[in-house]
CSV table of C-alpha atoms and ligand atoms in Angstrom, one decimal:
chain,number,residue,atom,x,y,z
Q,1,UNK,CA,44.0,-3.4,2.2
Q,2,UNK,CA,42.5,0.0,1.3
Q,3,UNK,CA,38.7,0.1,1.0
Q,4,UNK,CA,37.4,-0.3,-2.5
Q,5,UNK,CA,36.1,2.6,-4.6
Q,6,UNK,CA,34.5,3.0,-8.0
Q,7,UNK,CA,38.0,3.1,-9.5
Q,8,UNK,CA,38.2,-0.6,-8.7
Q,9,UNK,CA,35.4,-1.5,-11.1
Q,10,UNK,CA,36.8,-3.9,-13.8
Q,11,UNK,CA,34.0,-3.0,-16.1
Q,12,UNK,CA,33.5,0.7,-16.0
Q,13,UNK,CA,30.5,0.4,-18.4
Q,14,UNK,CA,28.4,-1.2,-15.6
Q,15,UNK,CA,28.3,2.1,-13.9
Q,16,UNK,CA,25.6,3.9,-15.9
Q,17,UNK,CA,24.1,7.3,-15.1
Q,18,UNK,CA,21.1,7.6,-17.5
Q,19,UNK,CA,17.7,6.0,-17.7
Q,20,UNK,CA,17.1,3.2,-20.2
Q,21,UNK,CA,14.1,3.4,-22.6
Q,22,UNK,CA,13.6,1.3,-25.8
Q,23,UNK,CA,17.2,0.2,-25.9
Q,24,UNK,CA,18.7,3.7,-25.4
Q,25,UNK,CA,20.4,5.4,-22.5
Q,26,UNK,CA,18.4,8.6,-22.0
Q,27,UNK,CA,18.1,11.8,-20.0
Q,28,UNK,CA,14.9,13.0,-18.5
Q,29,UNK,CA,12.6,14.9,-20.9
Q,30,UNK,CA,12.8,17.9,-18.4
Q,31,UNK,CA,16.6,17.7,-18.3
Q,32,UNK,CA,16.3,17.6,-14.5
Q,33,UNK,CA,18.7,15.4,-12.4
Q,34,UNK,CA,19.2,14.1,-8.8
Q,35,UNK,CA,22.3,12.9,-6.9
Q,36,UNK,CA,23.0,9.5,-5.4
Q,37,UNK,CA,25.1,9.4,-2.2
Q,38,UNK,CA,27.2,6.7,-0.4
Q,39,UNK,CA,25.4,6.4,3.0
Q,40,UNK,CA,28.7,5.4,4.6
Q,41,UNK,CA,30.6,8.6,3.7
Q,42,UNK,CA,27.8,10.9,2.4
Q,43,UNK,CA,30.0,11.5,-0.7
Q,44,UNK,CA,28.1,12.0,-4.0
Q,45,UNK,CA,28.6,9.0,-6.3
Q,46,UNK,CA,26.4,9.8,-9.3
Q,47,UNK,CA,24.0,12.3,-10.9
Q,48,UNK,CA,21.0,10.7,-12.6
Q,49,UNK,CA,18.0,11.9,-14.7
Q,50,UNK,CA,15.0,12.9,-12.6
Q,51,UNK,CA,12.4,11.4,-14.7
Q,52,UNK,CA,8.7,12.1,-14.4
Q,53,UNK,CA,5.3,11.2,-15.9
Q,54,UNK,CA,6.3,12.0,-19.5
Q,55,UNK,CA,9.4,9.7,-19.4
Q,56,UNK,CA,7.3,7.0,-17.7
Q,57,UNK,CA,4.7,7.1,-20.5
Q,58,UNK,CA,7.5,6.8,-23.1
Q,59,UNK,CA,8.8,3.8,-21.3
Q,60,UNK,CA,5.4,2.2,-21.1
Q,61,UNK,CA,4.8,2.8,-24.8
Q,62,UNK,CA,8.2,1.2,-25.6
Q,63,UNK,CA,7.3,-1.8,-23.5
Q,64,UNK,CA,3.8,-2.1,-25.1
Q,65,UNK,CA,5.3,-1.9,-28.6
Q,66,UNK,CA,7.9,-4.6,-27.7
Q,67,UNK,CA,5.1,-6.8,-26.1
Q,68,UNK,CA,3.6,-7.4,-29.5
Q,69,UNK,CA,6.6,-9.6,-30.5
Q,70,UNK,CA,7.9,-10.5,-27.1
Q,71,UNK,CA,4.7,-12.4,-26.2
Q,72,UNK,CA,5.2,-14.6,-29.3
Q,73,UNK,CA,8.8,-15.7,-28.3
Q,74,UNK,CA,9.0,-19.3,-27.1
Q,75,UNK,CA,9.5,-20.0,-23.5
Q,76,UNK,CA,12.7,-21.7,-24.4
Q,77,UNK,CA,14.1,-18.6,-26.0
Q,78,UNK,CA,13.1,-16.5,-23.0
Q,79,UNK,CA,14.7,-19.1,-20.7
Q,80,UNK,CA,18.0,-18.8,-22.7
Q,81,UNK,CA,18.0,-15.0,-22.3
Q,82,UNK,CA,17.4,-15.3,-18.6
Q,83,UNK,CA,20.0,-18.0,-18.1
Q,84,UNK,CA,22.6,-16.0,-20.0
Q,85,UNK,CA,21.7,-12.9,-18.0
Q,86,UNK,CA,22.2,-14.8,-14.7
Q,87,UNK,CA,25.6,-16.1,-15.9
Q,88,UNK,CA,26.7,-12.6,-16.8
Q,89,UNK,CA,25.7,-11.4,-13.3
Q,90,UNK,CA,27.8,-14.1,-11.7
Q,91,UNK,CA,30.8,-13.3,-14.1
Q,92,UNK,CA,30.6,-9.7,-13.0
Q,93,UNK,CA,29.7,-10.4,-9.4
Q,94,UNK,CA,32.5,-8.4,-7.8
Q,95,UNK,CA,31.7,-5.3,-9.8
Q,96,UNK,CA,28.0,-5.5,-9.2
Q,97,UNK,CA,28.6,-6.1,-5.5
Q,98,UNK,CA,30.8,-3.0,-5.3
Q,99,UNK,CA,28.2,-0.8,-7.0
Q,100,UNK,CA,25.6,-2.2,-4.6
Q,101,UNK,CA,27.7,-1.7,-1.5
Q,102,UNK,CA,28.5,1.9,-2.4
Q,103,UNK,CA,24.9,3.0,-3.1
Q,104,UNK,CA,23.1,0.9,-0.3
Q,105,UNK,CA,25.8,0.7,2.4
Q,106,UNK,CA,25.6,-3.1,3.0
Q,107,UNK,CA,28.9,-4.8,3.4
Q,108,UNK,CA,30.7,-6.2,0.4
Q,109,UNK,CA,30.2,-9.7,1.8
Q,110,UNK,CA,26.5,-9.2,1.9
Q,111,UNK,CA,26.5,-7.4,-1.5
Q,112,UNK,CA,28.2,-10.4,-3.0
Q,113,UNK,CA,25.5,-12.5,-1.4
Q,114,UNK,CA,22.7,-10.4,-2.8
Q,115,UNK,CA,24.2,-10.5,-6.3
Q,116,UNK,CA,24.2,-14.3,-6.2
Q,117,UNK,CA,20.7,-14.3,-4.7
Q,118,UNK,CA,19.5,-11.9,-7.5
Q,119,UNK,CA,21.1,-14.1,-10.2
Q,120,UNK,CA,19.4,-17.1,-8.7
Q,121,UNK,CA,15.9,-15.6,-9.5
Q,122,UNK,CA,16.8,-15.4,-13.2
Q,123,UNK,CA,18.0,-19.0,-13.3
Q,124,UNK,CA,14.9,-20.1,-11.4
Q,125,UNK,CA,12.5,-18.4,-13.7
Q,126,UNK,CA,14.4,-19.6,-16.7
Q,127,UNK,CA,13.4,-23.1,-15.5
Q,128,UNK,CA,9.9,-22.1,-14.7
Q,129,UNK,CA,9.3,-20.5,-18.2
Q,130,UNK,CA,9.1,-23.9,-19.8
Q,131,UNK,CA,7.4,-25.7,-16.9
Q,132,UNK,CA,4.5,-23.3,-16.7
Q,133,UNK,CA,1.5,-24.3,-18.9
Q,134,UNK,CA,-2.2,-24.7,-19.1
Q,135,UNK,CA,-4.1,-27.9,-18.6
Q,136,UNK,CA,-6.7,-30.2,-19.9
Q,137,UNK,CA,-9.7,-30.2,-17.6
Q,138,UNK,CA,-12.0,-33.3,-17.2
Q,139,UNK,CA,-15.4,-32.0,-18.4
Q,140,UNK,CA,-18.7,-32.7,-16.6
Q,141,UNK,CA,-20.4,-32.6,-20.0
Q,142,UNK,CA,-19.1,-35.5,-22.1
Q,143,UNK,CA,-19.9,-33.5,-25.3
Q,144,UNK,CA,-17.3,-31.0,-24.3
Q,145,UNK,CA,-13.5,-30.8,-24.0
Q,146,UNK,CA,-12.0,-28.0,-21.8
Q,147,UNK,CA,-8.4,-26.6,-22.1
Q,148,UNK,CA,-6.7,-23.8,-20.4
Q,149,UNK,CA,-3.9,-21.6,-21.7
Q,150,UNK,CA,-1.6,-19.4,-19.7
Q,151,UNK,CA,-0.9,-16.1,-21.4
Q,152,UNK,CA,1.4,-13.1,-20.5
Q,153,UNK,CA,-0.7,-10.4,-19.0
Q,154,UNK,CA,0.9,-7.5,-20.8
Q,155,UNK,CA,3.3,-4.7,-19.7
Q,156,UNK,CA,4.4,-5.1,-16.1
Q,157,UNK,CA,5.7,-2.3,-13.9
Q,158,UNK,CA,8.2,-3.4,-11.3
Q,159,UNK,CA,8.8,-1.1,-8.4
Q,160,UNK,CA,11.8,-2.1,-6.3
Q,161,UNK,CA,13.0,-0.8,-2.8
Q,162,UNK,CA,16.4,0.4,-1.7
Q,163,UNK,CA,17.1,-2.4,0.7
Q,164,UNK,CA,17.7,-5.0,-2.0
Q,165,UNK,CA,18.5,-3.0,-5.2
Q,166,UNK,CA,19.4,-6.0,-7.3
Q,167,UNK,CA,17.4,-9.0,-5.9
Q,168,UNK,CA,14.1,-7.2,-5.8
Q,169,UNK,CA,14.5,-6.3,-9.4
Q,170,UNK,CA,15.3,-9.8,-10.6
Q,171,UNK,CA,12.7,-11.4,-8.4
Q,172,UNK,CA,10.0,-9.4,-10.2
Q,173,UNK,CA,11.5,-9.0,-13.7
Q,174,UNK,CA,12.7,-12.6,-14.0
Q,175,UNK,CA,9.2,-13.8,-13.4
Q,176,UNK,CA,7.7,-11.2,-15.8
Q,177,UNK,CA,10.0,-11.8,-18.7
Q,178,UNK,CA,9.8,-15.6,-18.2
Q,179,UNK,CA,6.0,-15.3,-18.5
Q,180,UNK,CA,6.4,-13.3,-21.7
Q,181,UNK,CA,5.5,-9.8,-20.3
Q,182,UNK,CA,7.6,-6.8,-21.1
Q,183,UNK,CA,8.6,-4.5,-18.3
Q,184,UNK,CA,9.2,-1.0,-16.9
Q,185,UNK,CA,11.5,-1.0,-13.8
Q,186,UNK,CA,11.5,1.8,-11.2
Q,187,UNK,CA,14.4,1.3,-8.8
Q,188,UNK,CA,14.5,3.4,-5.6
Q,189,UNK,CA,16.0,6.8,-6.0
Q,190,UNK,CA,18.5,6.1,-3.3
Q,191,UNK,CA,19.8,3.0,-5.1
Q,192,UNK,CA,19.3,3.0,-8.8
Q,193,UNK,CA,22.8,2.1,-9.9
Q,194,UNK,CA,22.6,-1.7,-9.4
Q,195,UNK,CA,19.4,-1.7,-11.5
Q,196,UNK,CA,21.2,0.2,-14.3
Q,197,UNK,CA,24.1,-2.2,-14.2
Q,198,UNK,CA,21.6,-5.1,-14.5
Q,199,UNK,CA,20.2,-3.4,-17.6
Q,200,UNK,CA,23.6,-3.4,-19.2
Q,201,UNK,CA,23.9,-7.1,-18.6
Q,202,UNK,CA,20.3,-7.8,-19.7
Q,203,UNK,CA,21.0,-6.1,-23.0
Q,204,UNK,CA,24.2,-8.1,-23.3
Q,205,UNK,CA,22.3,-11.3,-22.7
Q,206,UNK,CA,20.2,-10.5,-25.8
Q,207,UNK,CA,16.9,-9.4,-24.3
Q,208,UNK,CA,15.1,-7.5,-27.0
Q,209,UNK,CA,14.9,-3.7,-27.1
Q,210,UNK,CA,11.8,-2.4,-25.2
Q,211,UNK,CA,11.4,-5.7,-23.2
Q,212,UNK,CA,12.8,-3.8,-20.2
Q,213,UNK,CA,13.0,-0.1,-19.6
Q,214,UNK,CA,14.3,1.8,-16.5
Q,215,UNK,CA,12.9,5.0,-15.1
Q,216,UNK,CA,15.2,6.8,-12.6
Q,217,UNK,CA,13.7,9.2,-10.1
Q,218,UNK,CA,14.1,10.4,-6.6
Q,219,UNK,CA,12.0,13.5,-6.0
Q,220,UNK,CA,9.3,12.7,-8.6
Q,221,UNK,CA,8.6,9.2,-7.3
Q,222,UNK,CA,4.9,9.8,-6.6
Q,223,UNK,CA,4.4,11.3,-10.0
Q,224,UNK,CA,6.1,8.3,-11.6
Q,225,UNK,CA,4.1,5.9,-9.4
Q,226,UNK,CA,0.9,7.5,-10.3
Q,227,UNK,CA,1.7,7.6,-14.0
Q,228,UNK,CA,2.4,3.8,-13.9
Q,229,UNK,CA,-0.8,3.1,-12.0
Q,230,UNK,CA,-3.0,5.3,-14.2
Q,231,UNK,CA,-1.6,4.1,-17.5
Q,232,UNK,CA,-4.1,1.6,-19.0
Q,233,UNK,CA,-1.3,-0.1,-21.0
Q,234,UNK,CA,0.3,-1.3,-17.8
Q,235,UNK,CA,-1.6,-4.5,-16.9
Q,236,UNK,CA,0.4,-5.6,-13.9
Q,237,UNK,CA,2.2,-3.7,-11.1
Q,238,UNK,CA,4.5,-5.3,-8.6
Q,239,UNK,CA,5.7,-3.2,-5.6
Q,240,UNK,CA,7.9,-3.9,-2.7
Q,241,UNK,CA,8.0,-1.2,0.0
Q,242,UNK,CA,6.0,0.3,2.8
Q,243,UNK,CA,2.4,-0.5,3.6
Q,244,UNK,CA,1.5,3.2,3.4
Q,245,UNK,CA,2.7,3.5,-0.2
Q,246,UNK,CA,1.3,0.1,-1.1
Q,247,UNK,CA,-2.2,1.3,-0.2
Q,248,UNK,CA,-1.8,4.4,-2.3
Q,249,UNK,CA,-0.7,2.4,-5.3
Q,250,UNK,CA,-3.6,-0.1,-4.8
Q,251,UNK,CA,-6.1,2.8,-4.8
Q,252,UNK,CA,-4.5,4.4,-7.9
Q,253,UNK,CA,-4.6,1.0,-9.7
Q,254,UNK,CA,-8.2,0.5,-8.9
Q,255,UNK,CA,-9.5,2.5,-11.9
Q,256,UNK,CA,-7.9,0.3,-14.4
Q,257,UNK,CA,-8.2,-2.8,-12.2
Q,258,UNK,CA,-4.6,-3.8,-12.7
Q,259,UNK,CA,-3.3,-7.1,-11.4
Q,260,UNK,CA,-1.2,-6.3,-8.3
Q,261,UNK,CA,1.5,-7.9,-6.2
Q,262,UNK,CA,2.3,-6.0,-3.0
Q,263,UNK,CA,5.1,-7.1,-0.7
Q,264,UNK,CA,4.8,-4.6,2.1
Q,265,UNK,CA,6.0,-3.9,5.6
Q,266,UNK,CA,6.5,-6.6,8.2
Q,267,UNK,CA,7.0,-6.8,11.9
Q,268,UNK,CA,8.5,-10.2,12.3
Q,269,UNK,CA,8.3,-12.0,15.5
Q,270,UNK,CA,11.4,-14.1,16.4
Q,271,UNK,CA,10.4,-16.6,19.1
Q,272,UNK,CA,12.9,-18.4,21.2
Q,273,UNK,CA,11.5,-21.3,23.3
Q,274,UNK,CA,13.0,-22.6,26.5
Q,275,UNK,CA,14.0,-25.8,24.7
Q,276,UNK,CA,16.1,-24.0,22.0
Q,277,UNK,CA,19.8,-24.5,21.6
Q,278,UNK,CA,21.4,-21.2,22.7
Q,279,UNK,CA,24.0,-21.2,19.9
Q,280,UNK,CA,21.4,-21.8,17.2
Q,281,UNK,CA,19.2,-19.0,18.6
Q,282,UNK,CA,22.0,-16.5,18.8
Q,283,UNK,CA,23.3,-17.3,15.3
Q,284,UNK,CA,19.8,-17.1,13.8
Q,285,UNK,CA,19.0,-13.9,15.6
Q,286,UNK,CA,22.2,-12.2,14.4
Q,287,UNK,CA,21.3,-13.1,10.9
Q,288,UNK,CA,17.6,-12.2,11.2
Q,289,UNK,CA,18.4,-8.9,12.9
Q,290,UNK,CA,21.7,-7.7,11.5
Q,291,UNK,CA,21.4,-8.7,7.8
Q,292,UNK,CA,21.5,-5.4,5.8
Q,293,UNK,CA,21.9,-3.6,9.2
Q,294,UNK,CA,18.3,-4.6,10.2
Q,295,UNK,CA,16.8,-3.2,7.0
Q,296,UNK,CA,15.0,-6.2,5.5
Q,297,UNK,CA,11.2,-6.5,5.3
Q,298,UNK,CA,11.6,-9.7,7.3
Q,299,UNK,CA,14.0,-8.5,9.9
Q,300,UNK,CA,13.4,-9.8,13.4
Q,301,UNK,CA,11.6,-6.8,15.0
Q,302,UNK,CA,10.0,-8.3,18.1
Q,303,UNK,CA,12.2,-10.9,19.8
Q,304,UNK,CA,10.2,-13.0,22.2
Q,305,UNK,CA,12.1,-15.1,24.6
Q,306,UNK,CA,10.6,-17.7,27.0
Q,307,UNK,CA,11.1,-17.0,30.7
Q,308,UNK,CA,13.4,-20.0,31.5
Q,309,UNK,CA,16.0,-18.9,28.9
Q,310,UNK,CA,15.5,-15.1,28.8
Q,311,UNK,CA,18.6,-14.0,30.8
Q,312,UNK,CA,20.9,-16.6,29.3
Q,313,UNK,CA,19.9,-15.8,25.8
Q,314,UNK,CA,20.1,-12.0,26.4
Q,315,UNK,CA,23.6,-12.4,27.8
Q,316,UNK,CA,24.9,-14.7,25.0
Q,317,UNK,CA,23.4,-12.5,22.3
Q,318,UNK,CA,24.7,-9.3,23.7
Q,319,UNK,CA,28.2,-10.8,24.0
Q,320,UNK,CA,28.1,-11.8,20.4
Q,321,UNK,CA,26.8,-8.4,19.2
Q,322,UNK,CA,29.7,-6.7,21.1
Q,323,UNK,CA,32.1,-8.4,18.7
Q,324,UNK,CA,30.4,-7.2,15.5
Q,325,UNK,CA,32.5,-4.5,13.7
Q,326,UNK,CA,30.6,-1.4,12.5
Q,327,UNK,CA,31.8,0.7,9.6
Q,328,UNK,CA,31.7,1.3,5.9
Q,329,UNK,CA,30.7,-1.8,4.0
Q,330,UNK,CA,33.8,-1.5,1.8
Q,331,UNK,CA,36.1,-2.1,4.8
Q,332,UNK,CA,37.4,-5.6,5.6
Q,333,UNK,CA,35.8,-7.3,8.5
Q,334,UNK,CA,32.9,-5.0,8.9
Q,335,UNK,CA,29.6,-6.8,9.8
Q,336,UNK,CA,27.2,-3.9,10.3
Q,337,UNK,CA,27.2,-1.1,7.7
Q,338,UNK,CA,25.4,2.2,7.8
Q,339,UNK,CA,21.7,2.7,7.4
Q,340,UNK,CA,20.7,3.6,3.9
Q,341,UNK,CA,18.3,6.4,4.4
Q,342,UNK,CA,19.1,9.8,5.9
Q,343,UNK,CA,16.1,9.7,8.3
Q,344,UNK,CA,16.8,6.1,9.5
Q,345,UNK,CA,19.0,7.0,12.5
Q,346,UNK,CA,16.5,9.5,13.7
Q,347,UNK,CA,13.7,7.0,13.5
Q,348,UNK,CA,15.7,4.3,15.3
Q,349,UNK,CA,16.6,6.8,18.1
Q,350,UNK,CA,13.0,7.7,18.4
Q,351,UNK,CA,12.1,4.0,19.0
Q,352,UNK,CA,15.0,3.6,21.5
Q,353,UNK,CA,14.0,6.6,23.5
Q,354,UNK,CA,10.3,5.5,23.5
Q,355,UNK,CA,11.3,2.1,24.7
Q,356,UNK,CA,13.3,3.7,27.6
Q,357,UNK,CA,10.4,5.9,28.5
Q,358,UNK,CA,8.2,2.8,28.8
Q,359,UNK,CA,10.5,0.8,31.0
Q,360,UNK,CA,13.0,-0.7,28.5
Q,361,UNK,CA,16.6,-1.2,29.7
Q,362,UNK,CA,19.3,-0.5,27.1
Q,363,UNK,CA,22.1,-3.0,27.8
Q,364,UNK,CA,24.1,-2.2,24.7
Q,365,UNK,CA,24.5,0.8,22.4
Q,366,UNK,CA,21.6,3.1,22.2
Q,367,UNK,CA,23.1,6.0,20.3
Q,368,UNK,CA,24.5,7.0,16.9
Q,369,UNK,CA,28.1,5.9,16.2
Q,370,UNK,CA,30.7,8.5,17.1
Q,371,UNK,CA,33.5,9.3,14.7
Q,372,UNK,CA,31.8,8.0,11.5
Q,373,UNK,CA,30.4,10.4,8.9
Q,374,UNK,CA,27.6,8.4,7.5
Q,375,UNK,CA,24.2,7.1,8.8
Q,376,UNK,CA,25.6,4.8,11.5
Q,377,UNK,CA,23.9,3.5,14.7
Q,378,UNK,CA,25.5,1.5,17.5
Q,379,UNK,CA,24.2,-2.0,17.5
Q,380,UNK,CA,21.7,-1.8,20.3
Q,381,UNK,CA,20.1,-4.3,22.8
Q,382,UNK,CA,17.1,-3.4,24.9
Q,383,UNK,CA,15.6,-5.7,27.6
Q,384,UNK,CA,12.2,-5.7,29.1
Q,385,UNK,CA,10.3,-4.6,26.0
Q,386,UNK,CA,6.5,-4.4,26.3
Q,387,UNK,CA,3.3,-3.8,24.3
Q,388,UNK,CA,3.3,-0.1,25.1
Q,389,UNK,CA,6.3,0.7,22.9
Q,390,UNK,CA,6.3,1.9,19.3
Q,391,UNK,CA,8.6,-0.9,18.3
Q,392,UNK,CA,5.9,-3.4,19.1
Q,393,UNK,CA,3.7,-1.9,16.4
Q,394,UNK,CA,6.2,-0.5,13.9
Q,395,UNK,CA,9.3,-1.9,12.3
Q,396,UNK,CA,12.4,-0.1,13.5
Q,397,UNK,CA,14.4,-1.0,10.4
Q,398,UNK,CA,17.8,-0.7,12.2
Q,399,UNK,CA,20.2,-2.8,14.2
Q,400,UNK,CA,18.1,-2.5,17.4
Q,401,UNK,CA,17.3,-5.7,19.3
Q,402,UNK,CA,14.3,-5.5,21.5
Q,403,UNK,CA,13.8,-8.5,23.9
Q,404,UNK,CA,10.3,-9.4,25.2
Q,405,UNK,CA,9.7,-12.1,27.8
Q,406,UNK,CA,6.9,-14.6,27.6
Q,407,UNK,CA,5.6,-17.6,29.6
Q,408,UNK,CA,3.5,-20.0,27.5
Q,409,UNK,CA,3.1,-20.9,23.8
Q,410,UNK,CA,-0.4,-19.5,23.9
Q,411,UNK,CA,0.8,-16.2,25.3
Q,412,UNK,CA,3.5,-15.7,22.7
Q,413,UNK,CA,1.1,-16.6,19.8
Q,414,UNK,CA,-1.3,-14.0,21.2
Q,415,UNK,CA,1.5,-11.4,21.3
Q,416,UNK,CA,3.0,-12.3,17.9
Q,417,UNK,CA,-0.4,-12.2,16.1
Q,418,UNK,CA,-1.5,-8.9,17.8
Q,419,UNK,CA,-0.3,-7.0,14.7
Q,420,UNK,CA,-1.7,-5.5,11.5
Q,421,UNK,CA,0.9,-7.0,9.3
Q,422,UNK,CA,2.2,-10.5,8.8
Q,423,UNK,CA,5.2,-11.1,6.6
Q,424,UNK,CA,8.1,-13.1,8.1
Q,425,UNK,CA,8.5,-14.9,11.4
Q,426,UNK,CA,11.1,-17.1,13.1
Q,427,UNK,CA,10.8,-19.9,15.7
Q,428,UNK,CA,13.7,-21.4,17.5
Q,429,UNK,CA,12.9,-24.7,19.2
Q,430,UNK,CA,14.1,-28.3,19.3
Q,431,UNK,CA,10.5,-29.6,19.6
Q,432,UNK,CA,9.2,-30.3,16.1
Q,433,UNK,CA,5.6,-30.8,17.2
Q,434,UNK,CA,5.7,-27.3,18.6
Q,435,UNK,CA,7.4,-26.0,15.4
Q,436,UNK,CA,4.4,-27.3,13.4
Q,437,UNK,CA,1.8,-26.0,15.9
Q,438,UNK,CA,3.3,-22.6,16.0
Q,439,UNK,CA,3.8,-22.4,12.2
Q,440,UNK,CA,0.2,-23.1,11.6
Q,441,UNK,CA,-1.0,-20.6,14.2
Q,442,UNK,CA,1.2,-17.6,13.2
Q,443,UNK,CA,-0.6,-15.1,11.0
Q,444,UNK,CA,2.2,-14.6,8.5
Q,445,UNK,CA,3.3,-15.6,5.0
Q,446,UNK,CA,6.6,-17.2,6.0
Q,447,UNK,CA,8.1,-19.0,8.9
Q,448,UNK,CA,11.8,-19.9,9.5
Q,449,UNK,CA,12.5,-22.7,12.0
Q,450,UNK,CA,16.0,-22.7,13.6
Q,451,UNK,CA,17.4,-20.3,11.0
Q,452,UNK,CA,17.6,-16.6,10.5
Q,453,UNK,CA,17.0,-16.1,6.8
Q,454,UNK,CA,13.9,-16.8,4.6
Q,455,UNK,CA,15.5,-16.1,1.3
Q,456,UNK,CA,15.5,-18.8,-1.4
Q,457,UNK,CA,14.4,-18.3,-5.0
Q,458,UNK,CA,12.5,-21.5,-5.0
Q,459,UNK,CA,10.4,-20.6,-1.9
Q,460,UNK,CA,7.4,-18.3,-2.3
Q,461,UNK,CA,7.9,-14.9,-0.6
Q,462,UNK,CA,5.0,-12.7,0.5
Q,463,UNK,CA,2.7,-11.9,3.4
Q,464,UNK,CA,-0.8,-11.7,4.7
Q,465,UNK,CA,-2.9,-8.9,6.4
Q,466,UNK,CA,-1.4,-5.5,5.6
Q,467,UNK,CA,1.8,-7.0,4.5
Q,468,UNK,CA,0.1,-7.3,1.1
Q,469,UNK,CA,-0.7,-10.1,-1.3
Q,470,UNK,CA,0.8,-12.0,-4.2
Q,471,UNK,CA,3.9,-14.2,-4.0
Q,472,UNK,CA,7.3,-13.7,-5.5
Q,473,UNK,CA,9.8,-16.4,-6.3
Q,474,UNK,CA,8.8,-20.1,-6.0
Q,475,UNK,CA,6.5,-21.8,-8.5
Q,476,UNK,CA,3.9,-19.2,-7.7
Q,477,UNK,CA,6.0,-16.1,-8.7
Q,478,UNK,CA,5.4,-16.5,-12.5
Q,479,UNK,CA,1.7,-17.0,-12.1
Q,480,UNK,CA,1.4,-13.3,-11.0
Q,481,UNK,CA,2.3,-12.3,-14.6
Q,482,UNK,CA,0.0,-14.7,-16.4
Q,483,UNK,CA,-3.7,-14.8,-17.1
Q,484,UNK,CA,-5.6,-18.0,-17.7
Q,485,UNK,CA,-7.8,-18.4,-20.8
Q,486,UNK,CA,-10.1,-21.3,-21.1
Q,487,UNK,CA,-11.3,-23.0,-24.3
Q,488,UNK,CA,-14.5,-25.1,-24.4
Q,489,UNK,CA,-15.0,-27.3,-27.4
Q,490,UNK,CA,-18.1,-29.1,-28.6
Q,491,UNK,CA,-17.2,-32.6,-29.6
Q,492,UNK,CA,-20.8,-33.9,-30.1
Q,493,UNK,CA,-21.4,-35.7,-33.4
U,501,SIN,C1,12.9,-7.9,1.6
U,501,SIN,O1,13.4,-7.3,2.5
U,501,SIN,O2,11.8,-7.5,1.1
U,501,SIN,C2,13.6,-9.0,0.9
U,501,SIN,C3,14.3,-9.9,1.8
U,501,SIN,C4,14.7,-11.2,1.1
U,501,SIN,O3,14.3,-11.5,0.0
U,501,SIN,O4,15.5,-11.9,1.8
């Protein structure tokens, strides 16, 4: 079958090439534009408005105006909008997946998975909308009664990354709208088209004008970020992306003391103990490393394997990786797509060469893919990794597997925690006592045991240390968009 193209979209109107402010599709005030490319072919697929501070202020004003009425809608009404929106996403899953695949590069199979995952956040927060409420607090003073209310915090800015262009929007926006906040979305400049398609469906679901607004930008991203951080009408900012940018945003938000959620970089340890089942370990590692071509914030970056199983695991994993087909995500049977960003292959090659310099042995791959036009890297396996290498400290964000050897549980915990960030982690073991011990000792926000993916709308997602703060998804996700007000009543005669 020929690879799919934009001509295969059943609903052409899902492919939008303008920003969205106050219920209207709009150009940038400046008239400037930027191009979006398919990372598998480097072909231009769209030209979009390059919006800046002036457009951002307009979007915030629209969201603020809408907040006046949106905050008074019932939780049930908001739940209905969100549920309808989720249903529409699933009805249009194939089209949304195709748009996502073309702008991000992930395979169509993965893109379909992401659309379902993205829709699940809307359904989840539809449920949470009505289940989230204040409480009656037992008073210490019997002449008083104490109640708390949970109220939407105000306009929320939702800044999403390019690695999950649909799910990172709904994970934030679903929670915000469920709470009664209105929103301004800023998708990544590399991948804004999924977000715009979601806007089409959000409008169709009945969400009121101004309750969501989309700013598109590539080259003016710092100007837009700063405008959102400095605007006093924005009361909440949620960002997923690098630790470097997260720190800048946190500083810029400090003047107006905005509530912040930061889901930042990780450096996930993936720990295989001697007692692990090899098949489970290989399957989990393939998922944790090759999902989205190694470009997830929780991708397995440091793979620690206990001495007794090291060679056996390395051999089984390498054999499996050799069978993975690399190519454009639109092609049937492809498992590893291109990297999304133009500088990604160069960065990965830098990590590979550095590992070689410090004694690493490349047993598979180790170079860009020949014969493909886009940003493709050969799936790579490196043995004998050590603490000297850049990869130990920094995420490679590419399909590069680096295998470290360890002796004891104590030693691997020391290596795993010797890190400035702490987002995801994985443990492969048949010993449940060990799974609990290691889970408690790891300095991270999430631990996967005998599996390779941490994504579930009902499970809180977020990190510790320089991976940021706040949680998305789960029961906790909606709380990030609410403030608690207490009421104390004198009931004395
Ligand atoms: C991320 O990479 O930040 C998101 C991954 C996920 O939700 O599974």
